[in-house]
Amino acid sequence: MRVDVDVDEAAVARVLAGVVDEVTTAVATAARRRAPVDNGRLRASIRSETSVRGSQVVGEVWSSLEYAAYVHEGTGIYGPSGQPIRPRRARVLSWQPRGGGRVFAREVRGQRGQPFLADALAEVSPWPIDRTVRY
């Protein structure tokens, strides 16, 4: 007995693209919900896109804001460098927090990462996620 199976690769790609698009959209929605809010710009900047690249279906979720990576990964001792934040050209750091007086410091520890994108992916994805991979 012989069985021949013909696979409609275009149909498989369409089905797979639909699944990846659903997951990508759900990750973006979860990331918006998980993103910290100061003025709402970070949440509003989160975008998603699904595309077919050759034989691959790729889902992407991102923010184009420069500070999004600092919020996600952390800064200072909590960030990739693992070092306190110190002034480069002055003797002290200086800033004025909202609703407060001017603050001076020789160094600051930084802020802990808030991995809203990675957490959203882990929450929503039907596939296993390797949290040791840097996004």
PDB file of C-alpha atoms in Angstrom:
ATOM      1  CA  MET A   1       0.000   0.000   0.000  1.00  0.00           C
ATOM      2  CA  ARG A   2       1.286   3.460  -0.849  1.00  0.00           C
ATOM      3  CA  VAL A   3      -0.010   6.765   0.461  1.00  0.00           C
ATOM      4  CA  ASP A   4       0.903  10.050  -1.173  1.00  0.00           C
ATOM      5  CA  VAL A   5       0.456  13.237   0.822  1.00  0.00           C
ATOM      6  CA  ASP A   6       0.518  16.617  -0.815  1.00  0.00           C
ATOM      7  CA  VAL A   7       1.061  19.540   1.533  1.00  0.00           C
ATOM      8  CA  ASP A   8      -0.188  22.943   0.512  1.00  0.00           C
ATOM      9  CA  GLU A   9       2.720  24.909   1.980  1.00  0.00           C
ATOM     10  CA  ALA A  10       1.055  28.251   1.282  1.00  0.00           C
ATOM     11  CA  ALA A  11      -1.997  27.176   3.288  1.00  0.00           C
ATOM     12  CA  VAL A  12       0.196  25.973   6.155  1.00  0.00           C
ATOM     13  CA  ALA A  13       2.062  29.303   6.117  1.00  0.00           C
ATOM     14  CA  ARG A  14      -1.248  31.217   6.241  1.00  0.00           C
ATOM     15  CA  VAL A  15      -2.462  29.192   9.220  1.00  0.00           C
ATOM     16  CA  LEU A  16       0.860  29.581  11.005  1.00  0.00           C
ATOM     17  CA  ALA A  17       0.924  33.321  10.269  1.00  0.00           C
ATOM     18  CA  GLY A  18      -2.542  33.613  11.801  1.00  0.00           C
ATOM     19  CA  VAL A  19      -1.447  31.829  14.981  1.00  0.00           C
ATOM     20  CA  VAL A  20       1.748  33.890  15.279  1.00  0.00           C
ATOM     21  CA  ASP A  21      -0.235  37.095  14.670  1.00  0.00           C
ATOM     22  CA  GLU A  22      -2.709  36.201  17.444  1.00  0.00           C
ATOM     23  CA  VAL A  23       0.129  35.525  19.894  1.00  0.00           C
ATOM     24  CA  THR A  24       2.025  38.671  18.828  1.00  0.00           C
ATOM     25  CA  THR A  25      -1.065  40.842  19.296  1.00  0.00           C
ATOM     26  CA  ALA A  26      -1.752  39.253  22.692  1.00  0.00           C
ATOM     27  CA  VAL A  27       1.867  39.849  23.790  1.00  0.00           C
ATOM     28  CA  ALA A  28       1.618  43.527  22.771  1.00  0.00           C
ATOM     29  CA  THR A  29      -1.642  43.894  24.716  1.00  0.00           C
ATOM     30  CA  ALA A  30      -0.124  42.226  27.801  1.00  0.00           C
ATOM     31  CA  ALA A  31       3.032  44.383  27.481  1.00  0.00           C
ATOM     32  CA  ARG A  32       0.907  47.562  27.423  1.00  0.00           C
ATOM     33  CA  ARG A  33      -0.875  46.366  30.560  1.00  0.00           C
ATOM     34  CA  ARG A  34       2.426  45.512  32.307  1.00  0.00           C
ATOM     35  CA  ALA A  35       4.434  48.583  31.266  1.00  0.00           C
ATOM     36  CA  PRO A  36       5.019  51.062  34.095  1.00  0.00           C
ATOM     37  CA  VAL A  37       3.118  54.316  33.765  1.00  0.00           C
ATOM     38  CA  ASP A  38       4.450  57.790  34.380  1.00  0.00           C
ATOM     39  CA  ASN A  39       2.828  59.812  31.625  1.00  0.00           C
ATOM     40  CA  GLY A  40       1.606  56.936  29.409  1.00  0.00           C
ATOM     41  CA  ARG A  41       4.079  57.432  26.545  1.00  0.00           C
ATOM     42  CA  LEU A  42       5.721  54.027  27.071  1.00  0.00           C
ATOM     43  CA  ARG A  43       2.432  52.131  26.956  1.00  0.00           C
ATOM     44  CA  ALA A  44       1.275  54.091  23.927  1.00  0.00           C
ATOM     45  CA  SER A  45       4.537  53.373  22.076  1.00  0.00           C
ATOM     46  CA  ILE A  46       4.275  49.564  22.161  1.00  0.00           C
ATOM     47  CA  ARG A  47       3.736  48.159  18.660  1.00  0.00           C
ATOM     48  CA  SER A  48       3.506  44.714  17.084  1.00  0.00           C
ATOM     49  CA  GLU A  49       3.903  43.253  13.619  1.00  0.00           C
ATOM     50  CA  THR A  50       3.794  39.825  12.030  1.00  0.00           C
ATOM     51  CA  SER A  51       5.626  39.159   8.781  1.00  0.00           C
ATOM     52  CA  VAL A  52       6.619  36.245   6.577  1.00  0.00           C
ATOM     53  CA  ARG A  53      10.341  36.159   5.774  1.00  0.00           C
ATOM     54  CA  GLY A  54      11.064  33.372   3.362  1.00  0.00           C
ATOM     55  CA  SER A  55       9.963  30.205   5.121  1.00  0.00           C
ATOM     56  CA  GLN A  56       9.738  31.889   8.545  1.00  0.00           C
ATOM     57  CA  VAL A  57       6.805  33.606  10.189  1.00  0.00           C
ATOM     58  CA  VAL A  58       8.105  36.301  12.550  1.00  0.00           C
ATOM     59  CA  GLY A  59       6.145  38.150  15.240  1.00  0.00           C
ATOM     60  CA  GLU A  60       7.729  41.281  16.741  1.00  0.00           C
ATOM     61  CA  VAL A  61       6.700  43.461  19.679  1.00  0.00           C
ATOM     62  CA  TRP A  62       8.688  46.616  20.441  1.00  0.00           C
ATOM     63  CA  SER A  63       8.790  50.207  21.644  1.00  0.00           C
ATOM     64  CA  SER A  64      10.724  52.809  19.688  1.00  0.00           C
ATOM     65  CA  LEU A  65      11.226  55.047  22.726  1.00  0.00           C
ATOM     66  CA  GLU A  66      14.901  55.328  23.655  1.00  0.00           C
ATOM     67  CA  TYR A  67      14.228  54.946  27.365  1.00  0.00           C
ATOM     68  CA  ALA A  68      12.143  51.766  26.942  1.00  0.00           C
ATOM     69  CA  ALA A  69      15.286  49.614  27.011  1.00  0.00           C
ATOM     70  CA  TYR A  70      16.449  51.284  30.243  1.00  0.00           C
ATOM     71  CA  VAL A  71      13.082  50.651  31.880  1.00  0.00           C
ATOM     72  CA  HIS A  72      13.037  47.046  30.652  1.00  0.00           C
ATOM     73  CA  GLU A  73      16.661  46.095  31.422  1.00  0.00           C
ATOM     74  CA  GLY A  74      17.406  48.403  34.370  1.00  0.00           C
ATOM     75  CA  THR A  75      20.180  50.924  34.916  1.00  0.00           C
ATOM     76  CA  GLY A  76      23.219  51.330  37.128  1.00  0.00           C
ATOM     77  CA  ILE A  77      23.969  48.405  39.426  1.00  0.00           C
ATOM     78  CA  TYR A  78      20.754  46.718  38.303  1.00  0.00           C
ATOM     79  CA  GLY A  79      21.424  47.089  34.576  1.00  0.00           C
ATOM     80  CA  PRO A  80      23.774  45.440  32.116  1.00  0.00           C
ATOM     81  CA  SER A  81      26.862  47.342  33.349  1.00  0.00           C
ATOM     82  CA  GLY A  82      26.345  46.407  37.006  1.00  0.00           C
ATOM     83  CA  GLN A  83      28.033  49.682  38.022  1.00  0.00           C
ATOM     84  CA  PRO A  84      26.663  52.719  39.893  1.00  0.00           C
ATOM     85  CA  ILE A  85      25.845  55.770  37.778  1.00  0.00           C
ATOM     86  CA  ARG A  86      28.508  58.444  38.253  1.00  0.00           C
ATOM     87  CA  PRO A  87      28.988  61.827  36.568  1.00  0.00           C
ATOM     88  CA  ARG A  88      31.323  61.869  33.561  1.00  0.00           C
ATOM     89  CA  ARG A  89      32.201  65.555  33.293  1.00  0.00           C
ATOM     90  CA  ALA A  90      31.142  66.992  36.651  1.00  0.00           C
ATOM     91  CA  ARG A  91      31.781  66.204  40.289  1.00  0.00           C
ATOM     92  CA  VAL A  92      28.130  65.461  41.091  1.00  0.00           C
ATOM     93  CA  LEU A  93      24.938  64.408  39.387  1.00  0.00           C
ATOM     94  CA  SER A  94      22.101  66.916  39.592  1.00  0.00           C
ATOM     95  CA  TRP A  95      18.405  66.618  38.805  1.00  0.00           C
ATOM     96  CA  GLN A  96      15.101  68.031  39.893  1.00  0.00           C
ATOM     97  CA  PRO A  97      12.381  65.486  40.635  1.00  0.00           C
ATOM     98  CA  ARG A  98       8.819  66.356  39.839  1.00  0.00           C
ATOM     99  CA  GLY A  99       7.353  68.358  42.727  1.00  0.00           C
ATOM    100  CA  GLY A 100      10.619  68.543  44.667  1.00  0.00           C
ATOM    101  CA  GLY A 101      13.783  70.545  45.084  1.00  0.00           C
ATOM    102  CA  ARG A 102      17.060  70.000  43.262  1.00  0.00           C
ATOM    103  CA  VAL A 103      18.980  66.842  44.245  1.00  0.00           C
ATOM    104  CA  PHE A 104      22.772  66.377  44.126  1.00  0.00           C
ATOM    105  CA  ALA A 105      24.612  63.044  44.377  1.00  0.00           C
ATOM    106  CA  ARG A 106      28.100  61.709  43.688  1.00  0.00           C
ATOM    107  CA  GLU A 107      26.559  58.467  42.434  1.00  0.00           C
ATOM    108  CA  VAL A 108      23.209  56.697  42.255  1.00  0.00           C
ATOM    109  CA  ARG A 109      22.434  53.007  42.258  1.00  0.00           C
ATOM    110  CA  GLY A 110      20.057  53.153  39.273  1.00  0.00           C
ATOM    111  CA  GLN A 111      16.708  51.476  38.850  1.00  0.00           C
ATOM    112  CA  ARG A 112      15.762  47.828  38.744  1.00  0.00           C
ATOM    113  CA  GLY A 113      14.628  46.466  35.403  1.00  0.00           C
ATOM    114  CA  GLN A 114      10.928  46.086  34.792  1.00  0.00           C
ATOM    115  CA  PRO A 115      10.894  43.484  31.991  1.00  0.00           C
ATOM    116  CA  PHE A 116       7.347  44.157  30.818  1.00  0.00           C
ATOM    117  CA  LEU A 117       7.975  42.742  27.318  1.00  0.00           C
ATOM    118  CA  ALA A 118       9.639  39.508  28.469  1.00  0.00           C
ATOM    119  CA  ASP A 119       7.004  39.044  31.193  1.00  0.00           C
ATOM    120  CA  ALA A 120       4.219  39.584  28.654  1.00  0.00           C
ATOM    121  CA  LEU A 121       5.775  37.013  26.321  1.00  0.00           C
ATOM    122  CA  ALA A 122       6.061  34.477  29.157  1.00  0.00           C
ATOM    123  CA  GLU A 123       2.442  35.167  30.182  1.00  0.00           C
ATOM    124  CA  VAL A 124       0.901  34.800  26.747  1.00  0.00           C
ATOM    125  CA  SER A 125       3.066  32.469  24.681  1.00  0.00           C
ATOM    126  CA  PRO A 126       1.777  28.938  24.156  1.00  0.00           C
ATOM    127  CA  TRP A 127       5.393  27.881  23.556  1.00  0.00           C
ATOM    128  CA  PRO A 128       8.158  27.492  26.174  1.00  0.00           C
ATOM    129  CA  ILE A 129      10.195  30.645  26.796  1.00  0.00           C
ATOM    130  CA  ASP A 130      13.896  30.641  27.639  1.00  0.00           C
ATOM    131  CA  ARG A 131      14.266  33.517  30.138  1.00  0.00           C
ATOM    132  CA  THR A 132      18.071  33.327  29.964  1.00  0.00           C
ATOM    133  CA  VAL A 133      17.989  34.825  26.464  1.00  0.00           C
ATOM    134  CA  ARG A 134      18.481  38.602  26.353  1.00  0.00           C
ATOM    135  CA  TYR A 135      15.783  40.277  24.271  1.00  0.00           C
TER     136      TYR A 135
END
